[in-house]
Amino acid sequence: MRKLTNILVTGGAGFIGVNFIRFLFGQGTVAPEFKGRIVNLDAITYAGNIASLKEIDEKFGGTRYFFEKGDIGNRALVEAIFRKYDIDTAVHFAAESHVDRSILGPEAFIKTNVLGTFTLLDVARSAWKKSDGSFGSDVLFHHVSTDEVYGSLGETGYFTETTAYDPRSPYSASKAASDHLAMAYHHTYGLPVTLSNCSNNYGPYQFPEKLIPLMISNMLEGKPLPVYGDGKNVRDWLYVEDHNSAVWAIMEKGRAGETYNIGGENEWENIRLLNELIDVVAAKSNSDAPAAQAVAMRSTITYVKDRPGHDRRYAIDCSKIKAELGWKQAVSFRQGLERTVDWYLSNKEWVNGIRSGDCRRWIEENYGKR
Ligand code: NAD
Ligand code: DAU
């Protein structure tokens, strides 16, 4: 088991990063054994919200939790952080993460996902290299990636760790490039690197541009529910805490140089998922007639122009991480959806705050009002 003492978390103010830090500090439903320090490096783009970690900052700020605002591509800053906090572990979540945005403006994806990852890897290599050029077993760079690097499946089959890369959007191409760089740093320089490719996450603190939080927010505001194309694209959904427990298992026990697929084993066509979500939201709204409310929400489903190059189906075979590291999903889809809807119902301020800014403006500018 690795010691994992001074951990640099990049992108710790985004959806998965916030949940990861909360998980490590025992604020989720599972509390891992973690006694070390976290340094959260985040540029606070439109997708980052540091207020999501207010309680952690109040309780652990200055002792076990530190926030550094900045760009992962800023080499001098990253070097200073490695020195100042004596970083022994990096877990790299920071990214531009939204496929639609990558189609409309790929440049930021190349800068952050490709060049930013390169900078982090290169600084880790210089900081951790011993005088004989080797690395100790107490350092680790864990790179967080996506199943989208594998491309699109037909009606059958699964992505495994040996599936050939076939990225098809600027987002997935930039993530694929960063995965290759991470593994190249392992093979060429011996840097201890682990890599995970995960399916679609959902849960609290997700920016409401992604399918599930967008639909919940629109339902609560009585807005149309935009479904791309025929609504039959399939995604494999995983509750965010299950992703984070998998990342933690890899960091503790995963073998350097290995890739681990993480997934929900939980495939849903988008339209079927939306109908399920409508039932959950209707049941939790204060209406006397949830069935009638669900019918009203269904009437707002609007089929819109498809996403260009829209991958048809993703499905993950995660038997390797289950067999090798003993990880498994803990939250069923219905439970996860209920927790997520409860969270969005009790955190309207968070949603309004983040939505009133860039996201709402960006959606309206690029897709019209919806
Ligand atoms: P997100 O967009 O919610 O958060 C990204 C965070 O990175 C934000 O806080 C943002 O401010 C920060 N960031 C962006 N550019 C930066 C830069 N140049 N320097 C420093 N910080 C920067 O993303 P997410 O959904 O939390 O995804 C986290 C990671 O997990 C990404 O690498 C993504 O590719 C991967 N992933 C996401 C999913 C998913 O379903 N959301 C699934 C599999 C893998
Ligand atoms: O598979 C992992 C990936 O999952 C991550 O790497 C990405 O960071 C994350 O954003 C997510 O990518 P998707 O493109 O699958 O997620 P998104 O929520 O954007 O869309 C999910 C599905 O819903 C997809 O088939 C497109 C569709 N969709 C999405 C939106 C936003 C709609 O039909 N309507 C919408 O308004």
Coordinates of C-alpha atoms and ligand atoms in Angstrom, one line a residue:
M1 CA 0.0 0.0 0.0
R2 CA 1.4 3.4 -1.0
K3 CA 1.8 6.1 1.7
L4 CA 0.2 8.9 -0.3
T5 CA 1.1 11.7 2.1
N6 CA 1.3 15.0 0.3
I7 CA -1.2 14.8 -2.6
L8 CA -1.5 17.3 -5.4
V9 CA -5.1 17.2 -6.7
T10 CA -5.5 19.2 -9.9
G11 CA -9.0 20.4 -10.9
G12 CA -10.1 19.9 -7.3
A13 CA -12.8 22.6 -7.7
G14 CA -14.6 20.8 -10.5
F15 CA -17.3 18.2 -10.2
I16 CA -15.2 15.0 -9.7
G17 CA -12.3 16.8 -7.9
V18 CA -14.6 18.4 -5.3
N19 CA -16.2 15.0 -4.6
F20 CA -12.8 13.4 -4.4
I21 CA -11.5 15.9 -1.8
R22 CA -14.8 15.6 0.2
F23 CA -14.4 11.8 0.0
L24 CA -10.8 11.9 1.3
F25 CA -11.8 14.1 4.2
G26 CA -14.7 11.7 5.2
Q27 CA -17.5 13.9 3.9
G28 CA -19.0 11.3 1.6
T29 CA -20.8 8.1 2.6
V30 CA -17.5 6.1 2.6
A31 CA -14.5 7.3 4.6
P32 CA -11.1 6.0 3.4
E33 CA -8.0 5.9 5.6
F34 CA -6.4 9.2 4.8
K35 CA -4.3 11.2 7.2
G36 CA -2.2 13.3 4.8
R37 CA -2.4 16.7 3.2
I38 CA -4.2 17.8 0.0
V39 CA -3.1 20.6 -2.2
N40 CA -5.8 21.6 -4.6
L41 CA -4.5 23.3 -7.8
D42 CA -7.3 24.8 -9.9
A43 CA -7.6 27.6 -12.4
I44 CA -11.3 28.2 -11.5
T45 CA -12.5 28.2 -15.0
Y46 CA -16.3 28.5 -15.6
A47 CA -16.5 24.9 -14.3
G48 CA -14.7 25.4 -11.0
N49 CA -16.3 26.5 -7.8
I50 CA -14.2 26.8 -4.7
A51 CA -17.2 27.4 -2.6
S52 CA -18.0 23.7 -3.0
L53 CA -15.2 23.1 -0.5
K54 CA -16.1 25.7 2.1
E55 CA -16.6 23.2 5.0
I56 CA -13.3 21.4 4.1
D57 CA -11.5 24.7 4.1
E58 CA -13.0 25.8 7.4
K59 CA -12.1 22.6 9.1
F60 CA -8.7 21.6 7.5
G61 CA -7.5 24.8 5.7
G62 CA -3.9 25.6 6.5
T63 CA -3.2 22.3 8.2
R64 CA -4.3 19.4 5.9
Y65 CA -6.0 21.3 3.0
F66 CA -4.4 24.0 0.8
F67 CA -5.8 25.8 -2.2
E68 CA -3.6 27.2 -5.0
K69 CA -5.3 29.1 -7.8
G70 CA -3.5 28.7 -11.0
D71 CA -3.1 27.0 -14.4
I72 CA -1.6 23.5 -14.6
G73 CA 0.3 24.8 -17.7
N74 CA 2.2 27.3 -15.6
R75 CA 5.5 25.5 -15.1
A76 CA 7.0 27.9 -12.5
L77 CA 3.9 27.7 -10.4
V78 CA 3.7 23.9 -10.6
E79 CA 7.4 23.5 -9.7
A80 CA 6.9 25.9 -6.7
I81 CA 4.0 23.8 -5.5
F82 CA 5.9 20.6 -5.7
R83 CA 8.7 22.2 -3.6
K84 CA 6.6 24.0 -1.1
Y85 CA 4.4 21.1 -0.2
D86 CA 6.9 18.3 -0.8
I87 CA 4.4 16.6 -3.1
D88 CA 4.8 12.8 -3.4
T89 CA 1.5 12.0 -5.3
A90 CA -0.4 13.8 -8.0
V91 CA -3.9 12.9 -9.0
H92 CA -4.8 14.8 -12.2
F93 CA -8.4 15.6 -12.7
A94 CA -8.0 19.2 -14.2
A95 CA -9.3 19.3 -17.7
E96 CA -11.7 20.9 -20.1
S97 CA -14.4 18.3 -19.9
H98 CA -17.4 19.1 -22.0
V99 CA -17.7 17.5 -25.5
D100 CA -20.0 20.2 -26.9
R101 CA -17.6 23.0 -25.9
S102 CA -14.7 21.1 -27.5
I103 CA -16.7 21.0 -30.8
L104 CA -17.2 24.8 -30.7
G105 CA -13.8 25.8 -29.4
P106 CA -11.1 23.1 -29.3
E107 CA -8.1 25.3 -28.5
A108 CA -8.6 25.4 -24.7
F109 CA -8.8 21.6 -24.7
I110 CA -5.4 21.3 -26.4
K111 CA -3.9 23.9 -24.0
T112 CA -5.2 22.4 -20.8
N113 CA -5.6 18.7 -21.6
V114 CA -2.5 18.2 -23.7
L115 CA 0.0 20.9 -22.8
G116 CA -1.2 21.2 -19.2
T117 CA -0.8 17.4 -18.6
F118 CA 2.6 17.5 -20.3
T119 CA 3.7 20.3 -17.9
L120 CA 2.6 18.3 -14.8
L121 CA 4.3 15.1 -16.0
D122 CA 7.5 16.9 -16.7
V123 CA 7.6 18.7 -13.4
A124 CA 6.8 15.5 -11.5
R125 CA 9.7 13.8 -13.4
S126 CA 12.2 16.5 -12.4
A127 CA 10.9 16.7 -8.8
W128 CA 10.9 13.0 -8.1
K129 CA 13.9 11.8 -10.1
K130 CA 16.7 10.5 -7.8
S131 CA 20.4 11.1 -8.6
D132 CA 20.7 7.7 -10.4
G133 CA 17.7 8.6 -12.6
S134 CA 15.3 6.2 -10.8
F135 CA 12.1 6.9 -8.9
G136 CA 11.1 5.7 -5.4
S137 CA 8.1 3.4 -4.9
D138 CA 6.6 6.2 -2.7
V139 CA 5.8 8.6 -5.6
L140 CA 2.9 8.3 -8.0
F141 CA 1.2 10.2 -10.9
H142 CA -2.4 9.1 -11.4
H143 CA -3.9 10.4 -14.6
V144 CA -7.7 10.5 -14.7
S145 CA -9.2 9.9 -18.1
T146 CA -12.3 8.9 -19.9
D147 CA -13.8 5.9 -21.8
E148 CA -14.4 8.3 -24.8
V149 CA -10.8 7.7 -25.9
Y150 CA -11.9 4.3 -27.2
G151 CA -14.4 5.7 -29.7
S152 CA -17.9 4.4 -30.2
L153 CA -19.4 0.9 -29.8
G154 CA -22.1 -0.8 -31.9
E155 CA -25.0 -2.5 -30.2
T156 CA -22.7 -5.1 -28.6
G157 CA -19.3 -5.4 -27.0
Y158 CA -17.4 -3.5 -24.3
F159 CA -14.3 -1.3 -24.0
T160 CA -11.5 -3.2 -22.3
E161 CA -8.0 -1.9 -21.3
T162 CA -6.7 -3.3 -24.6
T163 CA -9.3 -1.7 -26.9
A164 CA -7.4 0.4 -29.5
Y165 CA -7.8 4.2 -29.0
D166 CA -10.2 5.8 -31.6
P167 CA -11.1 9.3 -30.2
R168 CA -13.7 11.1 -32.3
S169 CA -14.2 14.5 -30.7
P170 CA -11.7 17.2 -30.0
Y171 CA -12.3 16.5 -26.3
S172 CA -11.6 12.8 -26.5
A173 CA -8.7 13.4 -28.9
S174 CA -7.1 15.7 -26.3
K175 CA -7.7 13.2 -23.5
A176 CA -6.2 10.4 -25.7
A177 CA -3.1 12.6 -26.3
S178 CA -2.7 13.2 -22.6
D179 CA -3.1 9.4 -21.8
H180 CA -0.4 8.6 -24.3
L181 CA 1.9 11.2 -22.8
A182 CA 1.3 9.9 -19.3
M183 CA 2.1 6.3 -20.4
A184 CA 5.1 7.5 -22.5
Y185 CA 6.5 9.2 -19.3
H186 CA 6.3 5.8 -17.6
H187 CA 7.8 3.8 -20.4
T188 CA 10.5 6.3 -21.4
Y189 CA 11.6 7.7 -18.0
G190 CA 10.2 5.2 -15.5
L191 CA 7.9 7.7 -13.9
P192 CA 5.4 5.7 -11.7
V193 CA 2.2 6.4 -13.6
T194 CA -1.3 4.8 -13.3
L195 CA -4.1 5.6 -15.6
S196 CA -7.9 5.2 -15.3
N197 CA -10.5 5.4 -18.1
C198 CA -14.0 6.0 -16.6
S199 CA -17.5 6.1 -18.0
N200 CA -20.1 8.9 -17.4
N201 CA -20.2 10.2 -13.9
Y202 CA -23.2 11.8 -12.2
G203 CA -23.9 13.2 -8.7
P204 CA -23.7 16.4 -6.6
Y205 CA -21.7 19.4 -7.7
Q206 CA -21.8 18.6 -11.5
F207 CA -21.9 21.6 -13.7
P208 CA -25.4 21.9 -15.2
E209 CA -24.2 21.7 -18.8
K210 CA -23.9 17.8 -18.6
L211 CA -27.0 15.7 -19.3
I212 CA -28.2 14.8 -15.8
P213 CA -27.8 18.1 -13.9
L214 CA -28.9 20.1 -17.0
M215 CA -32.2 18.1 -17.2
I216 CA -32.8 18.3 -13.4
S217 CA -32.3 22.1 -13.5
N218 CA -34.5 22.5 -16.6
M219 CA -37.2 20.4 -15.0
L220 CA -37.2 22.5 -11.8
E221 CA -37.4 25.7 -13.9
G222 CA -40.1 24.4 -16.2
K223 CA -37.8 24.7 -19.3
P224 CA -37.7 22.3 -22.3
L225 CA -35.6 19.1 -22.0
P226 CA -33.3 19.0 -25.1
V227 CA -32.6 15.5 -26.4
Y228 CA -29.9 15.2 -29.1
G229 CA -30.8 13.3 -32.2
D230 CA -33.1 10.3 -31.7
G231 CA -32.3 10.0 -28.0
K232 CA -31.0 6.4 -28.4
N233 CA -27.3 7.0 -27.7
V234 CA -26.2 4.9 -24.8
R235 CA -24.0 5.8 -21.9
D236 CA -22.8 3.7 -18.9
W237 CA -23.5 5.7 -15.8
L238 CA -21.5 5.6 -12.5
Y239 CA -22.2 7.5 -9.3
V240 CA -19.3 9.9 -8.7
E241 CA -18.3 8.5 -5.3
D242 CA -17.9 5.0 -6.9
H243 CA -15.5 6.6 -9.4
N244 CA -13.6 8.2 -6.6
S245 CA -13.3 5.0 -4.5
A246 CA -11.9 3.4 -7.7
V247 CA -9.3 6.1 -8.2
W248 CA -8.3 5.8 -4.5
A249 CA -7.9 2.0 -4.8
I250 CA -5.7 2.5 -7.8
M251 CA -3.6 5.2 -6.0
E252 CA -3.2 2.9 -3.0
K253 CA -2.6 -0.4 -4.7
G254 CA -2.6 -0.1 -8.5
R255 CA 0.5 -1.2 -10.4
A256 CA 2.6 1.5 -12.0
G257 CA 2.3 1.4 -15.8
E258 CA -1.2 -0.1 -15.7
T259 CA -4.5 1.2 -17.1
Y260 CA -7.7 0.5 -15.2
N261 CA -11.2 0.8 -16.8
I262 CA -13.9 2.0 -14.4
G263 CA -17.6 1.8 -15.2
G264 CA -21.1 1.4 -13.8
E265 CA -22.1 -1.7 -15.7
N266 CA -25.2 0.4 -16.1
E267 CA -26.2 1.2 -19.7
W268 CA -29.0 3.5 -20.5
E269 CA -30.4 5.0 -23.7
N270 CA -30.6 8.8 -23.1
I271 CA -34.3 8.9 -23.6
R272 CA -34.9 6.0 -21.2
L273 CA -32.7 7.7 -18.6
L274 CA -34.6 11.0 -19.0
N275 CA -37.9 9.2 -18.4
E276 CA -36.5 7.6 -15.2
L277 CA -35.1 10.9 -14.0
I278 CA -38.5 12.6 -14.6
D279 CA -40.1 10.0 -12.3
V280 CA -37.5 10.7 -9.6
V281 CA -37.9 14.5 -9.8
A282 CA -41.7 14.3 -9.9
A283 CA -41.8 12.1 -6.9
K284 CA -39.5 14.4 -4.9
S285 CA -41.2 17.7 -5.9
N286 CA -43.8 19.0 -3.5
S287 CA -46.7 18.3 -5.9
D288 CA -49.8 16.5 -4.6
A289 CA -50.0 14.8 -8.0
P290 CA -46.5 13.5 -8.9
A291 CA -47.9 11.4 -11.8
A292 CA -49.5 14.5 -13.4
Q293 CA -46.3 16.4 -12.8
A294 CA -44.3 13.7 -14.6
V295 CA -46.7 13.9 -17.6
A296 CA -46.3 17.7 -17.7
M297 CA -42.5 17.3 -17.6
R298 CA -42.6 14.7 -20.4
S299 CA -44.5 17.1 -22.6
T300 CA -41.4 19.4 -22.5
I301 CA -39.0 16.8 -24.0
T302 CA -37.7 18.4 -27.2
Y303 CA -35.7 16.6 -29.8
V304 CA -33.0 19.0 -31.1
K305 CA -30.3 18.8 -33.7
D306 CA -27.8 16.0 -33.0
R307 CA -24.3 16.7 -31.6
P308 CA -21.8 16.4 -34.6
G309 CA -19.9 13.1 -34.5
H310 CA -22.1 11.9 -31.6
D311 CA -20.7 8.6 -30.3
R312 CA -23.4 6.0 -30.3
R313 CA -22.7 3.8 -27.4
Y314 CA -20.2 3.5 -24.5
A315 CA -19.9 0.4 -22.3
I316 CA -17.1 -0.5 -20.0
D317 CA -15.7 -3.9 -19.0
C318 CA -14.3 -3.1 -15.6
S319 CA -13.4 -6.7 -14.6
K320 CA -9.7 -5.9 -14.3
I321 CA -10.1 -3.4 -11.4
K322 CA -12.6 -5.7 -9.7
A323 CA -10.4 -8.7 -9.8
E324 CA -7.1 -7.0 -9.2
L325 CA -8.0 -4.3 -6.6
G326 CA -11.2 -5.7 -5.2
W327 CA -13.1 -2.5 -6.2
K328 CA -16.9 -2.6 -6.9
Q329 CA -19.7 -0.1 -7.3
A330 CA -21.6 0.6 -4.1
V331 CA -24.5 2.8 -5.3
S332 CA -27.3 1.6 -7.5
F333 CA -28.6 3.8 -10.3
R334 CA -31.9 4.5 -8.6
Q335 CA -30.2 5.4 -5.3
G336 CA -27.6 7.6 -7.1
L337 CA -30.3 9.4 -9.0
E338 CA -32.3 10.0 -5.8
R339 CA -29.2 11.3 -4.0
T340 CA -28.4 13.5 -6.9
V341 CA -31.9 15.0 -7.2
D342 CA -32.1 15.5 -3.4
W343 CA -28.8 17.4 -3.6
Y344 CA -29.9 19.7 -6.5
L345 CA -33.2 20.3 -4.7
S346 CA -31.4 21.4 -1.6
N347 CA -28.7 23.4 -3.3
K348 CA -30.6 25.7 -5.6
E349 CA -28.3 28.5 -4.6
W350 CA -25.2 26.7 -5.9
V351 CA -27.0 25.9 -9.1
N352 CA -28.3 29.4 -9.6
G353 CA -24.9 30.9 -8.8
I354 CA -23.0 28.8 -11.2
R355 CA -25.7 28.9 -13.9
S356 CA -26.3 32.6 -13.9
G357 CA -22.7 33.1 -15.0
D358 CA -20.9 31.7 -17.9
C359 CA -22.9 28.4 -18.5
R360 CA -26.2 30.0 -19.1
R361 CA -24.7 32.7 -21.3
W362 CA -22.6 30.1 -23.2
I363 CA -25.6 27.8 -23.8
E364 CA -27.7 30.7 -25.1
E365 CA -25.0 32.0 -27.4
N366 CA -24.2 28.7 -28.9
Y367 CA -27.5 26.8 -28.9
G368 CA -30.1 29.6 -28.5
K369 CA -32.4 29.8 -25.5
R370 CA -33.6 26.4 -24.2
Ligands
NAD1 P1 -15.1 19.7 -14.6 O1 -15.2 20.4 -15.9 O2 -16.3 19.7 -13.7 O3 -13.9 20.2 -13.7 C1 -12.7 20.5 -14.3 C2 -11.9 21.4 -13.3 O4 -10.6 21.6 -13.8 C3 -12.5 22.7 -13.0 O5 -12.5 23.0 -11.6 C4 -11.6 23.7 -13.7 O6 -11.6 25.0 -13.1 C5 -10.3 23.0 -13.7 N1 -9.4 23.4 -14.8 C6 -9.7 23.5 -16.1 N2 -8.6 23.9 -16.8 C7 -7.6 24.1 -15.9 C8 -6.3 24.5 -16.0 N3 -5.7 24.8 -17.1 N4 -5.5 24.6 -14.8 C9 -6.0 24.2 -13.6 N5 -7.3 23.8 -13.5 C10 -8.1 23.8 -14.6 O7 -14.6 18.2 -15.0 P2 -15.0 16.8 -14.3 O8 -16.3 16.3 -14.8 O9 -14.9 17.0 -12.8 O10 -13.8 15.9 -14.8 C11 -12.6 15.7 -14.1 C12 -11.7 14.8 -14.9 O11 -12.4 13.5 -15.0 C13 -11.4 15.2 -16.3 O12 -10.1 14.9 -16.6 C14 -12.3 14.4 -17.2 O13 -11.8 14.2 -18.5 C15 -12.4 13.1 -16.4 N6 -13.6 12.3 -16.6 C16 -14.9 12.9 -16.4 C17 -16.0 12.1 -16.5 C18 -17.4 12.7 -16.3 O14 -18.4 12.0 -16.5 N7 -17.5 13.9 -15.8 C19 -15.9 10.7 -16.8 C20 -14.6 10.2 -17.0 C21 -13.5 11.0 -16.9
DAU2 O1 -17.9 9.0 -20.9 C1 -17.2 9.8 -20.1 C2 -17.5 11.3 -20.5 O2 -18.8 11.5 -20.1 C3 -16.6 12.3 -19.9 O3 -15.3 12.0 -20.3 C4 -17.0 13.7 -20.2 O4 -16.1 14.6 -19.5 C5 -18.4 13.9 -19.7 O5 -18.8 15.2 -20.1 C6 -19.3 12.8 -20.4 O6 -19.4 13.0 -21.8 P1 -20.8 12.9 -22.6 O7 -20.7 13.6 -23.8 O8 -21.2 11.5 -22.7 O9 -21.8 13.6 -21.5 P2 -23.0 14.7 -21.7 O10 -23.6 14.8 -20.3 O11 -22.6 15.9 -22.4 O12 -24.0 13.8 -22.6 C7 -24.5 12.6 -22.2 C8 -25.4 12.1 -23.4 O13 -26.5 12.9 -23.4 C9 -24.8 12.2 -24.7 O14 -25.2 11.1 -25.5 C10 -25.3 13.5 -25.3 C11 -26.7 13.6 -24.7 N1 -27.2 14.9 -24.4 C12 -26.4 15.8 -23.7 C13 -26.8 17.1 -23.4 C14 -26.0 18.0 -22.6 C15 -28.5 15.3 -24.8 O15 -29.2 14.5 -25.4 N2 -28.9 16.6 -24.5 C16 -28.2 17.5 -23.8 O16 -28.6 18.6 -23.6

